[in-house]
N, CA and C atoms as an extended XYZ file, in Angstrom:
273
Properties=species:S:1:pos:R:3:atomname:S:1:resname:S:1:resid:I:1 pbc="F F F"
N         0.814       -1.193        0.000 N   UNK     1
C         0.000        0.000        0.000 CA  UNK     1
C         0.857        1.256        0.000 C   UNK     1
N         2.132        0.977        0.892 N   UNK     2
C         3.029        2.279        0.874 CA  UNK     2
C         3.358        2.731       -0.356 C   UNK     2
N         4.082        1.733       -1.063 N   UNK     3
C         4.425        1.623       -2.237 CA  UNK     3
C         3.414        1.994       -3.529 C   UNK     3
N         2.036        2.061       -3.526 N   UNK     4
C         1.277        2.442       -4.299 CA  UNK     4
C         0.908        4.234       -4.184 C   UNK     4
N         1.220        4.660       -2.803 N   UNK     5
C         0.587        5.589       -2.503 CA  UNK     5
C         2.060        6.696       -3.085 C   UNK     5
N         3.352        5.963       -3.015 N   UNK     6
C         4.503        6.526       -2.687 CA  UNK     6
C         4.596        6.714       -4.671 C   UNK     6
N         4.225        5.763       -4.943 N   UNK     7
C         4.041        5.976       -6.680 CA  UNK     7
C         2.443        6.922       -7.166 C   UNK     7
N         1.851        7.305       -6.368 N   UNK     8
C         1.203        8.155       -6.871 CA  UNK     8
C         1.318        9.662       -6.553 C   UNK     8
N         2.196        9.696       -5.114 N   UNK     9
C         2.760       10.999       -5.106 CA  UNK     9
C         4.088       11.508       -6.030 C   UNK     9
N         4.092       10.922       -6.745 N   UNK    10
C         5.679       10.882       -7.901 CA  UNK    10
C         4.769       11.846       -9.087 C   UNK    10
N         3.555       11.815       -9.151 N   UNK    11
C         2.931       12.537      -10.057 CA  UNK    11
C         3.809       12.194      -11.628 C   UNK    11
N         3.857       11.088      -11.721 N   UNK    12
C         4.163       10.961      -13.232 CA  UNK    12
C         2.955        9.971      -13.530 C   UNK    12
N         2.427       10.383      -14.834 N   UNK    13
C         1.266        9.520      -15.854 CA  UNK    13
C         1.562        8.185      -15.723 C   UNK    13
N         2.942        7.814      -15.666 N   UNK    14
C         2.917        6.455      -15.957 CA  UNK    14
C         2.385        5.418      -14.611 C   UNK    14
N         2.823        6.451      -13.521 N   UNK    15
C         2.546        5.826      -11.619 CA  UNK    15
C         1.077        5.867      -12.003 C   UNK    15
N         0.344        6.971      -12.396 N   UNK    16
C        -0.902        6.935      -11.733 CA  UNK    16
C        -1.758        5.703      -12.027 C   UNK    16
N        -2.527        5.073      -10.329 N   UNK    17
C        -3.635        4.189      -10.752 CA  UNK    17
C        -4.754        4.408      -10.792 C   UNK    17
N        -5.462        3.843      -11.797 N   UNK    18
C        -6.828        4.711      -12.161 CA  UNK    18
C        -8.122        4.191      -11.216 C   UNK    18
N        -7.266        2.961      -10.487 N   UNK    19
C        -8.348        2.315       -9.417 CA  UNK    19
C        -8.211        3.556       -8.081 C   UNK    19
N        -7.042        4.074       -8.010 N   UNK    20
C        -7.321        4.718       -6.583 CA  UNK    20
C        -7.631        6.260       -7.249 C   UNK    20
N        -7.699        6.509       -8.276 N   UNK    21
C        -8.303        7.817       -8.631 CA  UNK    21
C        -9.674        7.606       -8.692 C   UNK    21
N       -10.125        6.133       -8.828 N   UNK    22
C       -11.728        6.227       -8.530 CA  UNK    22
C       -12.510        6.231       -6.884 C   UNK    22
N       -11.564        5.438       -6.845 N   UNK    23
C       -11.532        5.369       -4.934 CA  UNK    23
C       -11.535        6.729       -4.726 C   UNK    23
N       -10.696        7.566       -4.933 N   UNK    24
C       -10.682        8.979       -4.645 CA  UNK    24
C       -12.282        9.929       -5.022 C   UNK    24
N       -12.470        9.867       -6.551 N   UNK    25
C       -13.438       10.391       -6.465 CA  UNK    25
C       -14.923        9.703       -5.964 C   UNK    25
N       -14.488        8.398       -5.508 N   UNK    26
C       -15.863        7.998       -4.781 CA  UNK    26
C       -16.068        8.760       -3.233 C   UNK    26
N       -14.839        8.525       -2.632 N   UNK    27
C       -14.720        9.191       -1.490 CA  UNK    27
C       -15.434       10.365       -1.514 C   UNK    27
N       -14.701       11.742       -2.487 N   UNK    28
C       -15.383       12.650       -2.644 CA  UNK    28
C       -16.907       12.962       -2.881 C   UNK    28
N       -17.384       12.013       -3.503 N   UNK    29
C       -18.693       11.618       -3.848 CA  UNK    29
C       -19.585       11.062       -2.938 C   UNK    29
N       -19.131       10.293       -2.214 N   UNK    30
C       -19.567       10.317       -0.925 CA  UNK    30
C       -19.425       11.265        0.662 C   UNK    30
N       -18.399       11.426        0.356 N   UNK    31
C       -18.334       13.328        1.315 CA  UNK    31
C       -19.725       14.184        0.951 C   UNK    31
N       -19.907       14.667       -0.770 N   UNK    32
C       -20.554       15.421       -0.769 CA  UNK    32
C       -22.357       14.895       -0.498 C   UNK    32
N       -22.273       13.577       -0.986 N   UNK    33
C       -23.749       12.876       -0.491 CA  UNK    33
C       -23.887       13.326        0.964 C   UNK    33
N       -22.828       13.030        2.159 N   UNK    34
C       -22.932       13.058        3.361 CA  UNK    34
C       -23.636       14.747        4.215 C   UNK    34
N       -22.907       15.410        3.022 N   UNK    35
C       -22.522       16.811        3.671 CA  UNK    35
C       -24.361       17.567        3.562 C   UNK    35
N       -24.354       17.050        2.032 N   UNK    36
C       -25.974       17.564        1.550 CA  UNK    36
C       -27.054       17.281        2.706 C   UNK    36
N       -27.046       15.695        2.970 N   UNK    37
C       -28.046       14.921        3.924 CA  UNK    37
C       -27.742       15.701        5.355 C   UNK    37
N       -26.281       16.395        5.570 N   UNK    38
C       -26.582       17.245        6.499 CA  UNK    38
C       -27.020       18.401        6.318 C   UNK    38
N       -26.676       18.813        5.643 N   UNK    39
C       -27.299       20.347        5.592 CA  UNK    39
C       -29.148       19.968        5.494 C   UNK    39
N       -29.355       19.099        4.684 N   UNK    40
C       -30.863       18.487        4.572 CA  UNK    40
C       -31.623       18.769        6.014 C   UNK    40
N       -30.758       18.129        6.670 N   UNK    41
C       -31.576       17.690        8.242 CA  UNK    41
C       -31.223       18.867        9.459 C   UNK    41
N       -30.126       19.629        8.795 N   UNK    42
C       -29.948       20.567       10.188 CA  UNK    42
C       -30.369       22.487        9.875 C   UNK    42
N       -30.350       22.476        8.832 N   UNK    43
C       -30.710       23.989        8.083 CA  UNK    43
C       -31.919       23.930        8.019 C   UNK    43
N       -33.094       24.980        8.881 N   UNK    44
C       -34.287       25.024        8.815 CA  UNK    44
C       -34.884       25.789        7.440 C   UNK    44
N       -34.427       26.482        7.114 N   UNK    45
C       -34.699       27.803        6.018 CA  UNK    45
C       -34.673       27.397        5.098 C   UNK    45
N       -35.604       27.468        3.605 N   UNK    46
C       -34.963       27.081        2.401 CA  UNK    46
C       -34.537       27.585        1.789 C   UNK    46
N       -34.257       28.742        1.593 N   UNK    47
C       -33.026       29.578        0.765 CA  UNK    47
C       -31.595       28.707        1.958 C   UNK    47
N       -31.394       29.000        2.949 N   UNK    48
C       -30.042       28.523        3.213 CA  UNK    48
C       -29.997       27.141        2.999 C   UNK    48
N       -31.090       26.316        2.873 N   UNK    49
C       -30.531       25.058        2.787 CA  UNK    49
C       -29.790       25.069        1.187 C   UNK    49
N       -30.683       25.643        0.546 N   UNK    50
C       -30.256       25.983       -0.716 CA  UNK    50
C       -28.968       26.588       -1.112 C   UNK    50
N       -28.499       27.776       -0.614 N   UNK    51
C       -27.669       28.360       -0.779 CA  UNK    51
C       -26.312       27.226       -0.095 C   UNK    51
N       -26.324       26.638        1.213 N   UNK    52
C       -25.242       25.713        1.762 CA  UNK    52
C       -24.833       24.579        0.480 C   UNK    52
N       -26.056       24.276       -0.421 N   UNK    53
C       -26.176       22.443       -0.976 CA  UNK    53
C       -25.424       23.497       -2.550 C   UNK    53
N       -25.468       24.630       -2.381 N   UNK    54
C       -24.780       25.493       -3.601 CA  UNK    54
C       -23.498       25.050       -3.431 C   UNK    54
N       -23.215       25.314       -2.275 N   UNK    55
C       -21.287       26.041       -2.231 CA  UNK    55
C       -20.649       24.519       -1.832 C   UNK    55
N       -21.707       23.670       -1.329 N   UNK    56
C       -21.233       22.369       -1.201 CA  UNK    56
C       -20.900       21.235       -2.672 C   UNK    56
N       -21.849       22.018       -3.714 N   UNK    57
C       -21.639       21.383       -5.342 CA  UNK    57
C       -20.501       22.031       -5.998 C   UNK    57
N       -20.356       23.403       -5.402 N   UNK    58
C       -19.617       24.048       -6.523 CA  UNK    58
C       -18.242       24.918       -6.422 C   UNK    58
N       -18.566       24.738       -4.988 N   UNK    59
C       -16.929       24.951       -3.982 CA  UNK    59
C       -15.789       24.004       -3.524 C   UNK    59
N       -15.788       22.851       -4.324 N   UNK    60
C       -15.231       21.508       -4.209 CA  UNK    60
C       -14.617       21.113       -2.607 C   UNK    60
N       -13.923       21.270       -2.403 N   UNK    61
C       -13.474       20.590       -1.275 CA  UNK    61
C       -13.808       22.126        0.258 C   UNK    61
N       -13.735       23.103       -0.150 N   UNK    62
C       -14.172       24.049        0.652 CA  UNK    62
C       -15.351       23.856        1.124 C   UNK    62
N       -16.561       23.967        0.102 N   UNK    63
C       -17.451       24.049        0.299 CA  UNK    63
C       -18.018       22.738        1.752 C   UNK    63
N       -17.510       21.280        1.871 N   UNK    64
C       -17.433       20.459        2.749 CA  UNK    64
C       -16.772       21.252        4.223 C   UNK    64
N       -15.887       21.617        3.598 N   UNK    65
C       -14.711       22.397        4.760 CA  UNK    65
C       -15.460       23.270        5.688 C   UNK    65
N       -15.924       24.592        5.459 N   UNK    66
C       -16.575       24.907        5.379 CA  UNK    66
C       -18.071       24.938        6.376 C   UNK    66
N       -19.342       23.710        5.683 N   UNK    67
C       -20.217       23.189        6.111 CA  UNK    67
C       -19.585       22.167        7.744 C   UNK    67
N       -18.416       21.738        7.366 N   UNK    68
C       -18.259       21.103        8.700 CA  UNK    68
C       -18.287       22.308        9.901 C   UNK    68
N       -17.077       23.163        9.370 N   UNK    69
C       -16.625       23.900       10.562 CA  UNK    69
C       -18.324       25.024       11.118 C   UNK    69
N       -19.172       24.863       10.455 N   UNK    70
C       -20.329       25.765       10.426 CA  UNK    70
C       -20.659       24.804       11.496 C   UNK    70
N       -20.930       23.448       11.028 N   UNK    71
C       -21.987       22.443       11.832 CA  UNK    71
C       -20.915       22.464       13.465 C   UNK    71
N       -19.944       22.333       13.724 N   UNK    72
C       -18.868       22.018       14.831 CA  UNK    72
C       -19.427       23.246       15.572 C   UNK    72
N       -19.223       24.386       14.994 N   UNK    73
C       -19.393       25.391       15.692 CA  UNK    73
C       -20.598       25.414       16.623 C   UNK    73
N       -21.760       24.821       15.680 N   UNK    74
C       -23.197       25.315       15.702 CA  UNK    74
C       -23.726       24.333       17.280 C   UNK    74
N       -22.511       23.011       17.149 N   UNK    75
C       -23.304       21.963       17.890 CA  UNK    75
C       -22.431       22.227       19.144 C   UNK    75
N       -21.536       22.941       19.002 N   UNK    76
C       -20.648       23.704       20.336 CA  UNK    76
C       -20.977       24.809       20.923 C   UNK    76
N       -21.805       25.477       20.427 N   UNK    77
C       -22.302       26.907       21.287 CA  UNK    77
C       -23.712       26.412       21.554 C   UNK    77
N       -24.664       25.485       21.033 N   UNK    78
C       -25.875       24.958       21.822 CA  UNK    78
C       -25.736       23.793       22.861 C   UNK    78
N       -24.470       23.278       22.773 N   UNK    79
C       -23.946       22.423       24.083 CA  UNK    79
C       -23.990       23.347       25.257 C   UNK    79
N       -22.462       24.256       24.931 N   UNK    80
C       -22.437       25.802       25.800 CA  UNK    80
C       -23.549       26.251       26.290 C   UNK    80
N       -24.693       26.599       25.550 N   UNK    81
C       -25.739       27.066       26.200 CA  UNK    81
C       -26.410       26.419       27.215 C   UNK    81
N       -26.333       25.003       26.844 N   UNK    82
C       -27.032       24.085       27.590 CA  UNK    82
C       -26.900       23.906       29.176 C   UNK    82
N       -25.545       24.520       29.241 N   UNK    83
C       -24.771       24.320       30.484 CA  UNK    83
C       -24.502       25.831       31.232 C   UNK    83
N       -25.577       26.738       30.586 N   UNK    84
C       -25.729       28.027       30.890 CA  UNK    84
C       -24.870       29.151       30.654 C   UNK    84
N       -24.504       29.173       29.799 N   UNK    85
C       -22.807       29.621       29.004 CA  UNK    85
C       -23.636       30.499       28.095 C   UNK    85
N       -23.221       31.586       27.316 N   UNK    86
C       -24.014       32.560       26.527 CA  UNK    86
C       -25.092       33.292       26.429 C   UNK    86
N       -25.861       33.063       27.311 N   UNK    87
C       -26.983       33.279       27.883 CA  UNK    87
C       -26.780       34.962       28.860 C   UNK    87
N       -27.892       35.370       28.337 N   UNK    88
C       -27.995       36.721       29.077 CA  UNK    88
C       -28.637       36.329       30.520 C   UNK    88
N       -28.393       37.273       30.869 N   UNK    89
C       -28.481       36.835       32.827 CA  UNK    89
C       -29.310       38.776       33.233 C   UNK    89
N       -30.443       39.075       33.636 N   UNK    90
C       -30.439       40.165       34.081 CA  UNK    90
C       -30.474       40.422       35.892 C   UNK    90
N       -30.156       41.215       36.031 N   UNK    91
C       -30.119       41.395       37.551 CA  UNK    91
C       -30.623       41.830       38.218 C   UNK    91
């Protein structure tokens, strides 16, 4: 496996295998299936669900990037809250 991976970072035509360039774009292809079905289930709005399932088709690897660090954030400051963190307090 080292040896396959170590011949495809050599970037010459003749190394490349066309089995792990499919592997590759399946991966990717399955990233972006994953990313959509989230934005699907966690974006209430339909312009943003819309606008997220945009930048996730057409922003290639960002657009994932991106949607994660949105979702991390999102599920870390409603934890925070949970535990009374952000929350206005009056006196």
């Amino acid at each position: 496996m080292i040896n396959i991976l170590i011949r495809l970072l050599t970037l010459n035509a003749q190394n490349v295998i066309p089995e792990i360039l499919w592997a590759l774009l399946a991966i990717y292809v399955l990233s972006v299936l994953v990313t959509i079905t989230s934005v699907w289930s966690t974006v209430r709005s339909g312009k943003a669900r819309f606008l997220w399932i945009l930048v996730v088709v057409f922003v290639p690897f960002l657009g994932i990037l991106a949607h994660c660090v949105h979702s991390l954030t999102l599920a870390d400051l409603t934890s925070l809250k949970q535990f009374g963190l952000f929350t206005k307090r009056s006196a």
